[in-house]
mmCIF file of C-alpha atoms and ligand atoms in Angstrom:
data_model
loop_
_atom_site.group_PDB
_atom_site.id
_atom_site.type_symbol
_atom_site.label_atom_id
_atom_site.label_comp_id
_atom_site.label_asym_id
_atom_site.label_seq_id
_atom_site.Cartn_x
_atom_site.Cartn_y
_atom_site.Cartn_z
ATOM 1 C CA MET T 1 -22.198 53.438 6.668
ATOM 2 C CA THR T 2 -22.193 57.208 7.325
ATOM 3 C CA PRO T 3 -19.472 57.858 9.869
ATOM 4 C CA SER T 4 -20.382 60.083 12.813
ATOM 5 C CA ARG T 5 -18.378 63.253 13.079
ATOM 6 C CA ILE T 6 -17.665 65.820 15.739
ATOM 7 C CA GLU T 7 -16.609 69.331 14.838
ATOM 8 C CA GLU T 8 -13.286 70.637 16.071
ATOM 9 C CA GLY T 9 -12.121 74.105 15.078
ATOM 10 C CA ASP T 10 -12.683 74.718 11.387
ATOM 11 C CA HIS T 11 -12.361 71.100 10.310
ATOM 12 C CA SER T 12 -14.264 68.006 11.301
ATOM 13 C CA VAL T 13 -12.745 64.867 12.727
ATOM 14 C CA TYR T 14 -14.187 61.513 13.615
ATOM 15 C CA ARG T 15 -14.583 60.522 17.216
ATOM 16 C CA GLU T 16 -11.671 59.060 19.214
ATOM 17 C CA MET T 17 -9.325 56.662 17.470
ATOM 18 C CA ALA T 18 -9.205 53.065 18.625
ATOM 19 C CA ILE T 19 -6.471 50.669 17.489
ATOM 20 C CA PHE T 20 -6.891 46.913 17.391
ATOM 21 C CA THR T 21 -4.968 44.001 15.999
ATOM 22 C CA GLY T 22 -5.538 40.294 15.429
ATOM 23 C CA ASN T 23 -2.797 37.678 15.516
ATOM 24 C CA SER T 24 -0.792 38.715 12.430
ATOM 25 C CA HIS T 25 1.862 41.023 13.801
ATOM 26 C CA ARG T 26 1.187 42.309 17.293
ATOM 27 C CA SER T 27 4.595 43.969 17.738
ATOM 28 C CA LEU T 28 4.055 46.184 14.676
ATOM 29 C CA ALA T 29 0.621 47.259 15.944
ATOM 30 C CA GLU T 30 2.091 48.002 19.368
ATOM 31 C CA GLN T 31 4.827 50.136 17.837
ATOM 32 C CA VAL T 32 2.229 52.073 15.845
ATOM 33 C CA ALA T 33 0.188 52.649 19.016
ATOM 34 C CA LYS T 34 3.344 53.724 20.857
ATOM 35 C CA HIS T 35 4.193 56.167 18.087
ATOM 36 C CA LEU T 36 0.704 57.648 18.416
ATOM 37 C CA GLU T 37 1.007 57.607 22.226
ATOM 38 C CA MET T 38 -2.178 55.580 22.445
ATOM 39 C CA PRO T 39 -3.046 52.316 24.173
ATOM 40 C CA MET T 40 -3.892 49.243 22.110
ATOM 41 C CA GLY T 41 -7.574 48.395 22.185
ATOM 42 C CA ASP T 42 -8.629 45.169 23.851
ATOM 43 C CA VAL T 43 -10.049 42.435 21.623
ATOM 44 C CA GLU T 44 -10.180 38.666 21.789
ATOM 45 C CA VAL T 45 -9.334 36.867 18.541
ATOM 46 C CA PHE T 46 -8.964 33.108 18.782
ATOM 47 C CA GLU T 47 -9.840 29.803 17.142
ATOM 48 C CA PHE T 48 -12.210 27.218 18.547
ATOM 49 C CA ALA T 49 -11.262 23.526 18.418
ATOM 50 C CA ASN T 50 -13.075 23.298 15.081
ATOM 51 C CA GLU T 51 -10.793 26.061 13.637
ATOM 52 C CA GLU T 52 -13.607 28.620 13.474
ATOM 53 C CA ILE T 53 -12.425 32.084 14.461
ATOM 54 C CA PHE T 54 -14.103 34.064 17.218
ATOM 55 C CA VAL T 55 -13.748 37.807 17.821
ATOM 56 C CA ARG T 56 -15.023 39.948 20.688
ATOM 57 C CA TYR T 57 -14.166 43.585 21.329
ATOM 58 C CA LEU T 58 -13.679 44.163 25.044
ATOM 59 C CA ASP T 59 -13.754 47.971 24.679
ATOM 60 C CA ASN T 60 -16.752 50.089 23.750
ATOM 61 C CA ILE T 61 -16.177 51.159 20.127
ATOM 62 C CA ARG T 62 -19.560 52.770 19.428
ATOM 63 C CA GLU T 63 -19.009 55.707 17.011
ATOM 64 C CA ARG T 64 -15.189 55.395 17.378
ATOM 65 C CA ASP T 65 -12.737 55.777 14.501
ATOM 66 C CA VAL T 66 -11.552 52.170 14.512
ATOM 67 C CA PHE T 67 -8.250 51.086 12.916
ATOM 68 C CA ILE T 68 -7.635 47.343 12.586
ATOM 69 C CA ILE T 69 -3.959 46.626 11.912
ATOM 70 C CA GLN T 70 -3.659 43.232 10.283
ATOM 71 C CA PRO T 71 -1.163 42.408 7.520
ATOM 72 C CA ILE T 72 -2.279 39.307 5.616
ATOM 73 C CA VAL T 73 0.608 37.066 6.563
ATOM 74 C CA SER T 74 1.270 33.412 7.210
ATOM 75 C CA PRO T 75 -0.985 31.520 7.728
ATOM 76 C CA VAL T 76 -2.484 33.784 5.074
ATOM 77 C CA ASN T 77 -6.022 32.423 4.890
ATOM 78 C CA THR T 78 -6.470 32.357 8.655
ATOM 79 C CA ARG T 79 -5.187 35.923 9.075
ATOM 80 C CA LEU T 80 -7.428 37.094 6.245
ATOM 81 C CA MET T 81 -10.452 35.537 7.920
ATOM 82 C CA GLU T 82 -9.449 37.144 11.240
ATOM 83 C CA LEU T 83 -9.379 40.516 9.520
ATOM 84 C CA LEU T 84 -12.786 40.014 7.914
ATOM 85 C CA ILE T 85 -14.382 38.809 11.129
ATOM 86 C CA MET T 86 -12.837 41.698 13.087
ATOM 87 C CA ILE T 87 -14.317 44.136 10.577
ATOM 88 C CA ASP T 88 -17.710 42.457 10.823
ATOM 89 C CA ALA T 89 -17.646 42.500 14.632
ATOM 90 C CA ALA T 90 -16.630 46.194 14.671
ATOM 91 C CA LYS T 91 -19.435 47.071 12.301
ATOM 92 C CA ARG T 92 -21.987 45.233 14.438
ATOM 93 C CA ALA T 93 -20.594 47.031 17.511
ATOM 94 C CA SER T 94 -21.550 50.350 15.834
ATOM 95 C CA ALA T 95 -18.027 51.614 15.131
ATOM 96 C CA GLY T 96 -18.214 55.076 13.546
ATOM 97 C CA ARG T 97 -15.705 54.263 10.832
ATOM 98 C CA ILE T 98 -13.551 51.214 10.198
ATOM 99 C CA THR T 99 -10.162 51.427 8.503
ATOM 100 C CA ALA T 100 -8.488 48.152 7.603
ATOM 101 C CA VAL T 101 -4.761 48.773 7.966
ATOM 102 C CA ILE T 102 -3.122 46.091 5.819
ATOM 103 C CA PRO T 103 0.647 46.712 5.640
ATOM 104 C CA TYR T 104 1.035 43.603 3.471
ATOM 105 C CA TYR T 105 -1.749 42.764 1.021
ATOM 106 C CA ALA T 106 -1.458 39.056 0.191
ATOM 107 C CA TYR T 107 -2.762 37.616 -3.082
ATOM 108 C CA GLY T 108 -1.435 40.776 -4.795
ATOM 109 C CA ARG T 109 0.383 38.672 -7.384
ATOM 110 C CA SER T 110 -2.969 37.337 -8.579
ATOM 111 C CA ASP T 111 -3.943 40.719 -10.032
ATOM 112 C CA LYS T 112 -4.887 39.818 -13.614
ATOM 113 C CA LYS T 113 -6.167 36.996 -15.729
ATOM 114 C CA ASP T 114 -2.901 36.265 -17.516
ATOM 115 C CA GLN T 115 -3.625 32.619 -18.303
ATOM 116 C CA PRO T 116 -6.836 30.896 -19.288
ATOM 117 C CA ARG T 117 -9.141 29.839 -16.459
ATOM 118 C CA VAL T 118 -7.324 31.517 -13.558
ATOM 119 C CA PRO T 119 -8.806 33.779 -10.852
ATOM 120 C CA VAL T 120 -8.092 37.417 -9.996
ATOM 121 C CA THR T 121 -7.809 36.757 -6.286
ATOM 122 C CA ALA T 122 -6.556 40.238 -5.391
ATOM 123 C CA ARG T 123 -9.947 41.508 -6.574
ATOM 124 C CA LEU T 124 -11.814 38.804 -4.661
ATOM 125 C CA VAL T 125 -10.004 39.754 -1.434
ATOM 126 C CA ALA T 126 -10.905 43.416 -2.033
ATOM 127 C CA ASN T 127 -14.552 42.401 -2.382
ATOM 128 C CA PHE T 128 -14.396 40.416 0.870
ATOM 129 C CA ILE T 129 -12.980 43.395 2.751
ATOM 130 C CA GLU T 130 -15.677 45.723 1.455
ATOM 131 C CA VAL T 131 -18.503 43.291 2.053
ATOM 132 C CA ALA T 132 -17.266 42.702 5.611
ATOM 133 C CA GLY T 133 -17.873 46.408 6.214
ATOM 134 C CA ALA T 134 -14.567 48.318 5.989
ATOM 135 C CA ASP T 135 -14.977 52.017 5.205
ATOM 136 C CA ARG T 136 -11.379 52.584 4.146
ATOM 137 C CA VAL T 137 -8.129 50.740 3.563
ATOM 138 C CA LEU T 138 -4.600 51.814 4.415
ATOM 139 C CA THR T 139 -1.920 49.662 2.832
ATOM 140 C CA MET T 140 1.668 49.769 1.651
ATOM 141 C CA ASP T 141 3.526 49.005 -1.577
ATOM 142 C CA MET T 142 1.032 46.654 -3.149
ATOM 143 C CA HIS T 143 2.310 44.321 -5.838
ATOM 144 C CA ALA T 144 0.591 46.391 -8.552
ATOM 145 C CA GLY T 145 -0.979 49.841 -8.552
ATOM 146 C CA GLN T 146 -4.127 48.650 -10.280
ATOM 147 C CA ILE T 147 -5.164 46.716 -7.159
ATOM 148 C CA GLN T 148 -6.206 50.102 -5.726
ATOM 149 C CA GLY T 149 -8.959 50.126 -8.329
ATOM 150 C CA PHE T 150 -10.336 46.792 -7.100
ATOM 151 C CA PHE T 151 -11.800 48.704 -4.143
ATOM 152 C CA ASN T 152 -14.838 50.965 -4.258
ATOM 153 C CA ILE T 153 -13.940 52.505 -0.901
ATOM 154 C CA PRO T 154 -11.114 54.993 -0.325
ATOM 155 C CA LEU T 155 -7.687 53.422 -0.201
ATOM 156 C CA ASP T 156 -4.401 55.030 0.779
ATOM 157 C CA GLU T 157 -1.257 53.265 -0.399
ATOM 158 C CA LEU T 158 1.915 54.196 1.461
ATOM 159 C CA THR T 159 5.404 53.444 0.238
ATOM 160 C CA ALA T 160 8.439 52.403 2.242
ATOM 161 C CA PHE T 161 10.879 53.059 -0.606
ATOM 162 C CA PRO T 162 11.798 56.577 0.579
ATOM 163 C CA LEU T 163 12.863 54.930 3.883
ATOM 164 C CA ILE T 164 14.928 52.412 1.941
ATOM 165 C CA ALA T 165 16.492 55.188 -0.158
ATOM 166 C CA GLU T 166 17.344 57.097 3.018
ATOM 167 C CA HIS T 167 19.038 54.011 4.447
ATOM 168 C CA PHE T 168 21.199 53.502 1.360
ATOM 169 C CA ARG T 169 22.016 57.208 1.155
ATOM 170 C CA SER T 170 23.334 56.991 4.706
ATOM 171 C CA GLU T 171 25.761 54.266 3.552
ATOM 172 C CA ARG T 172 27.425 56.775 1.200
ATOM 173 C CA LEU T 173 28.200 54.245 -1.522
ATOM 174 C CA ALA T 174 30.811 55.344 -4.036
ATOM 175 C CA ALA T 175 28.980 54.348 -7.229
ATOM 176 C CA PRO T 176 25.335 53.432 -6.528
ATOM 177 C CA THR T 177 23.156 51.868 -9.219
ATOM 178 C CA VAL T 178 19.541 51.017 -8.440
ATOM 179 C CA VAL T 179 18.614 47.752 -10.144
ATOM 180 C CA ALA T 180 14.966 46.901 -10.849
ATOM 181 C CA ALA T 181 14.514 43.185 -10.116
ATOM 182 C CA ASP T 182 12.184 42.981 -13.107
ATOM 183 C CA VAL T 183 10.823 45.241 -15.814
ATOM 184 C CA GLY T 184 7.708 45.955 -13.735
ATOM 185 C CA ARG T 185 9.868 47.738 -11.134
ATOM 186 C CA ALA T 186 11.585 50.025 -13.684
ATOM 187 C CA LYS T 187 9.620 53.156 -12.757
ATOM 188 C CA LEU T 188 10.210 52.517 -9.081
ATOM 189 C CA ALA T 189 13.945 52.116 -9.721
ATOM 190 C CA ARG T 190 13.976 55.394 -11.655
ATOM 191 C CA ASP T 191 12.223 57.229 -8.794
ATOM 192 C CA LEU T 192 14.597 55.783 -6.245
ATOM 193 C CA ALA T 193 17.664 56.521 -8.355
ATOM 194 C CA GLY T 194 16.421 60.114 -8.576
ATOM 195 C CA ARG T 195 16.191 60.331 -4.783
ATOM 196 C CA MET T 196 19.691 58.913 -4.400
ATOM 197 C CA ASP T 197 21.492 60.493 -7.292
ATOM 198 C CA ALA T 198 22.218 56.971 -8.551
ATOM 199 C CA ASP T 199 22.323 55.221 -11.926
ATOM 200 C CA ILE T 200 19.674 52.716 -12.939
ATOM 201 C CA ALA T 201 19.708 49.221 -14.430
ATOM 202 C CA ILE T 202 16.903 46.774 -15.157
ATOM 203 C CA VAL T 203 16.857 42.990 -15.057
ATOM 204 C CA ASP T 204 14.602 41.303 -17.568
ATOM 205 C CA LYS T 205 13.199 38.322 -15.671
ATOM 206 C CA ARG T 206 11.289 35.333 -16.959
ATOM 207 C CA ARG T 207 9.034 33.117 -14.878
ATOM 208 C CA THR T 208 8.795 29.511 -15.965
ATOM 209 C CA GLY T 209 5.401 28.051 -15.074
ATOM 210 C CA ASN T 210 3.487 28.665 -11.854
ATOM 211 C CA ASN T 211 6.040 27.088 -9.533
ATOM 212 C CA ASP T 212 7.775 30.213 -8.175
ATOM 213 C CA SER T 213 10.949 29.765 -10.265
ATOM 214 C CA ALA T 214 12.434 32.857 -11.888
ATOM 215 C CA GLU T 215 15.324 33.378 -14.262
ATOM 216 C CA ALA T 216 17.137 36.673 -14.883
ATOM 217 C CA MET T 217 17.561 36.854 -18.654
ATOM 218 C CA THR T 218 19.019 40.163 -19.764
ATOM 219 C CA LEU T 219 20.499 43.194 -18.102
ATOM 220 C CA ILE T 220 19.637 46.653 -19.368
ATOM 221 C CA GLY T 221 22.351 49.046 -18.187
ATOM 222 C CA ASP T 222 26.012 48.880 -17.217
ATOM 223 C CA VAL T 223 26.979 47.706 -13.720
ATOM 224 C CA GLU T 224 30.742 47.212 -14.099
ATOM 225 C CA GLY T 225 32.397 48.524 -10.920
ATOM 226 C CA ARG T 226 29.058 49.731 -9.520
ATOM 227 C CA ASP T 227 27.501 49.334 -6.056
ATOM 228 C CA CYS T 228 24.234 47.674 -7.038
ATOM 229 C CA LEU T 229 21.018 47.993 -5.032
ATOM 230 C CA ILE T 230 18.478 45.431 -6.202
ATOM 231 C CA ILE T 231 14.961 46.501 -5.281
ATOM 232 C CA ASP T 232 11.708 44.555 -5.280
ATOM 233 C CA ASP T 233 8.347 44.806 -3.552
ATOM 234 C CA GLU T 234 8.668 41.406 -1.892
ATOM 235 C CA ILE T 235 10.969 38.407 -1.574
ATOM 236 C CA LEU T 236 9.363 34.986 -1.384
ATOM 237 C CA THR T 237 11.715 32.164 -2.411
ATOM 238 C CA GLY T 238 14.663 34.458 -3.112
ATOM 239 C CA GLY T 239 14.840 33.063 -6.666
ATOM 240 C CA THR T 240 14.385 36.457 -8.362
ATOM 241 C CA VAL T 241 17.147 37.993 -6.284
ATOM 242 C CA ALA T 242 19.542 35.053 -6.581
ATOM 243 C CA SER T 243 19.349 34.984 -10.363
ATOM 244 C CA ALA T 244 19.722 38.776 -10.550
ATOM 245 C CA VAL T 245 22.807 38.595 -8.297
ATOM 246 C CA LYS T 246 24.397 36.005 -10.585
ATOM 247 C CA LEU T 247 23.778 38.180 -13.607
ATOM 248 C CA LEU T 248 25.125 41.334 -11.921
ATOM 249 C CA ARG T 249 28.261 39.539 -10.676
ATOM 250 C CA SER T 250 28.888 38.204 -14.169
ATOM 251 C CA ARG T 251 28.749 41.806 -15.430
ATOM 252 C CA GLY T 252 31.329 43.032 -12.901
ATOM 253 C CA ALA T 253 29.249 44.627 -10.113
ATOM 254 C CA SER T 254 31.586 45.555 -7.256
ATOM 255 C CA SER T 255 29.024 45.185 -4.460
ATOM 256 C CA ILE T 256 25.395 44.046 -4.285
ATOM 257 C CA ARG T 257 22.746 45.008 -1.757
ATOM 258 C CA VAL T 258 19.165 43.837 -1.864
ATOM 259 C CA ALA T 259 16.076 45.608 -0.561
ATOM 260 C CA CYS T 260 12.425 44.717 -0.418
ATOM 261 C CA VAL T 261 9.482 46.140 1.477
ATOM 262 C CA HIS T 262 7.784 42.850 2.311
ATOM 263 C CA PRO T 263 9.983 39.972 3.562
ATOM 264 C CA VAL T 264 7.483 37.194 2.856
ATOM 265 C CA MET T 265 10.451 34.765 2.986
ATOM 266 C CA ALA T 266 9.645 31.140 2.359
ATOM 267 C CA GLU T 267 11.830 28.811 4.412
ATOM 268 C CA LYS T 268 14.324 28.289 1.598
ATOM 269 C CA ALA T 269 14.744 32.046 1.011
ATOM 270 C CA PHE T 270 17.061 32.356 4.009
ATOM 271 C CA GLN T 271 19.536 29.830 2.673
ATOM 272 C CA VAL T 272 19.228 31.178 -0.867
ATOM 273 C CA LEU T 273 20.108 34.717 0.233
ATOM 274 C CA ASP T 274 22.713 33.592 2.778
ATOM 275 C CA THR T 275 24.645 31.894 -0.009
ATOM 276 C CA ALA T 276 24.000 34.360 -2.816
ATOM 277 C CA ASP T 277 27.080 36.604 -2.484
ATOM 278 C CA ILE T 278 25.167 39.632 -1.230
ATOM 279 C CA ASP T 279 26.658 42.432 0.887
ATOM 280 C CA GLU T 280 23.449 43.347 2.725
ATOM 281 C CA VAL T 281 19.752 42.576 2.709
ATOM 282 C CA VAL T 282 17.345 45.311 3.770
ATOM 283 C CA TYR T 283 13.641 44.869 4.471
ATOM 284 C CA THR T 284 10.888 46.407 6.561
ATOM 285 C CA ASP T 285 8.664 45.078 9.329
ATOM 286 C CA THR T 286 5.380 45.104 7.386
ATOM 287 C CA LEU T 287 5.280 41.423 8.277
ATOM 288 C CA PRO T 288 7.148 39.214 10.738
ATOM 289 C CA LEU T 289 9.742 36.635 9.648
ATOM 290 C CA VAL T 290 8.014 33.407 10.603
ATOM 291 C CA ARG T 291 9.993 30.771 8.734
ATOM 292 C CA GLY T 292 13.601 31.459 9.730
ATOM 293 C CA THR T 293 16.390 34.036 10.120
ATOM 294 C CA PHE T 294 19.478 35.096 8.197
ATOM 295 C CA LYS T 295 22.751 33.570 9.382
ATOM 296 C CA ASN T 296 25.428 34.987 7.057
ATOM 297 C CA VAL T 297 24.206 37.967 5.120
ATOM 298 C CA PRO T 298 24.061 41.219 7.140
ATOM 299 C CA ALA T 299 20.367 42.095 7.501
ATOM 300 C CA THR T 300 18.878 45.506 8.267
ATOM 301 C CA VAL T 301 15.243 45.942 9.298
ATOM 302 C CA LEU T 302 13.618 49.339 8.811
ATOM 303 C CA SER T 303 10.439 49.988 10.777
ATOM 304 C CA VAL T 304 7.371 51.304 8.985
ATOM 305 C CA ALA T 305 5.487 51.819 12.265
ATOM 306 C CA PRO T 306 6.067 55.609 12.409
ATOM 307 C CA LEU T 307 4.925 55.985 8.794
ATOM 308 C CA ILE T 308 1.765 53.948 9.359
ATOM 309 C CA GLY T 309 1.080 55.833 12.604
ATOM 310 C CA ASP T 310 1.482 59.223 10.906
ATOM 311 C CA ALA T 311 -0.837 58.163 8.078
ATOM 312 C CA MET T 312 -3.474 56.946 10.549
ATOM 313 C CA HIS T 313 -3.289 60.250 12.383
ATOM 314 C CA ARG T 314 -3.795 62.124 9.122
ATOM 315 C CA ILE T 315 -6.714 59.914 8.128
ATOM 316 C CA HIS T 316 -8.252 60.513 11.542
ATOM 317 C CA THR T 317 -7.868 64.281 11.412
ATOM 318 C CA GLY T 318 -8.605 64.727 7.710
ATOM 319 C CA GLY T 319 -5.004 65.631 6.869
ATOM 320 C CA SER T 320 -3.201 64.863 3.627
ATOM 321 C CA VAL T 321 -1.577 61.438 3.463
ATOM 322 C CA GLY T 322 0.195 62.354 0.219
ATOM 323 C CA ALA T 323 1.985 65.172 2.040
ATOM 324 C CA LEU T 324 3.928 62.537 3.972
ATOM 325 C CA PHE T 325 5.920 61.847 0.820
ATOM 326 C CA ARG T 326 6.662 65.353 -0.452
HETATM 327 C C1 R5P F 401 7.066 39.413 -8.547
HETATM 328 O O1 R5P F 401 6.796 39.923 -9.612
HETATM 329 C C2 R5P F 401 7.487 40.190 -7.341
HETATM 330 O O2 R5P F 401 7.708 41.539 -7.613
HETATM 331 C C3 R5P F 401 8.730 39.582 -6.746
HETATM 332 O O3 R5P F 401 9.774 39.673 -7.683
HETATM 333 C C4 R5P F 401 8.513 38.166 -6.390
HETATM 334 O O4 R5P F 401 7.393 38.028 -5.580
HETATM 335 C C5 R5P F 401 9.721 37.562 -5.700
HETATM 336 O O5 R5P F 401 9.496 36.187 -5.564
HETATM 337 P P1 R5P F 401 10.712 35.179 -5.403
HETATM 338 O O6 R5P F 401 11.536 35.670 -4.239
HETATM 339 O O7 R5P F 401 10.027 33.853 -5.119
HETATM 340 O O8 R5P F 401 11.456 35.138 -6.682
#
């Protein structure tokens, strides 16, 4: 689809923005709209008795720069279908450009064929989104960078880790050490440690089978007497964090905080983290907590709404999204 453009000054911008959301995370979408001082667009998204999803835009979106904010959250397959059907409906309503804003990209862990006869579902989901008619994607801290390449349309990937670093900096910890929850997060930990003037350590984790269980095997780095900040992209069962905490405590860490961008949080994760001897858990609002709440461990929620709103504004006006992170 060739988006329609109007000229404004010496740069071109698309026609008016319009923001819509399905049933994934309305409060996040509303906060983004509030940040942009815009109203939410009106759309019906509901299921018939036979579980088929129906979508109808109640606003005229012809030639508009449409942003559909829909993290792929529980129930994952329903919310994914809502997103796809919303994109399809917007395309058929002659939207000028459609950006799928997906703060949490589910199926990201299925990003490679690492066993015989398994799918690469992250790629399949990318295909769905393109085929539905999205012109662009805006997302945040995907499980692996290579997922960007699964799309043939422009994709902007934001990161919430600078926000997380800012939060920990404000706590003025005496001896901070950023701990990568697994080897795959080592570069991230290094970047964060650089931002915070902190040391770095890495947990070598092993997954046993396909049943979500994780075991922290080895620790690279010294955490004796250190204020450890375990970082990960997401927490699901809490198993990765719990086994890392055990290992760090056994090596003499003096305090342990945990941060993730995406609190996917299976039901048991709340109890696992509540009883894991953690000083604080920090996460963002890319997705809502739908399966419980924390009772013991102090929890801090950082909002990504301003960041997403600023990125949408830049996409709309042709500004640099990368400049948000300089
Ligand atoms: C996996 O590689 C991810 O980065 C996370 O470590 C993982 O999703 C966390 O899952 P869980 O909380 O179930 O250990």
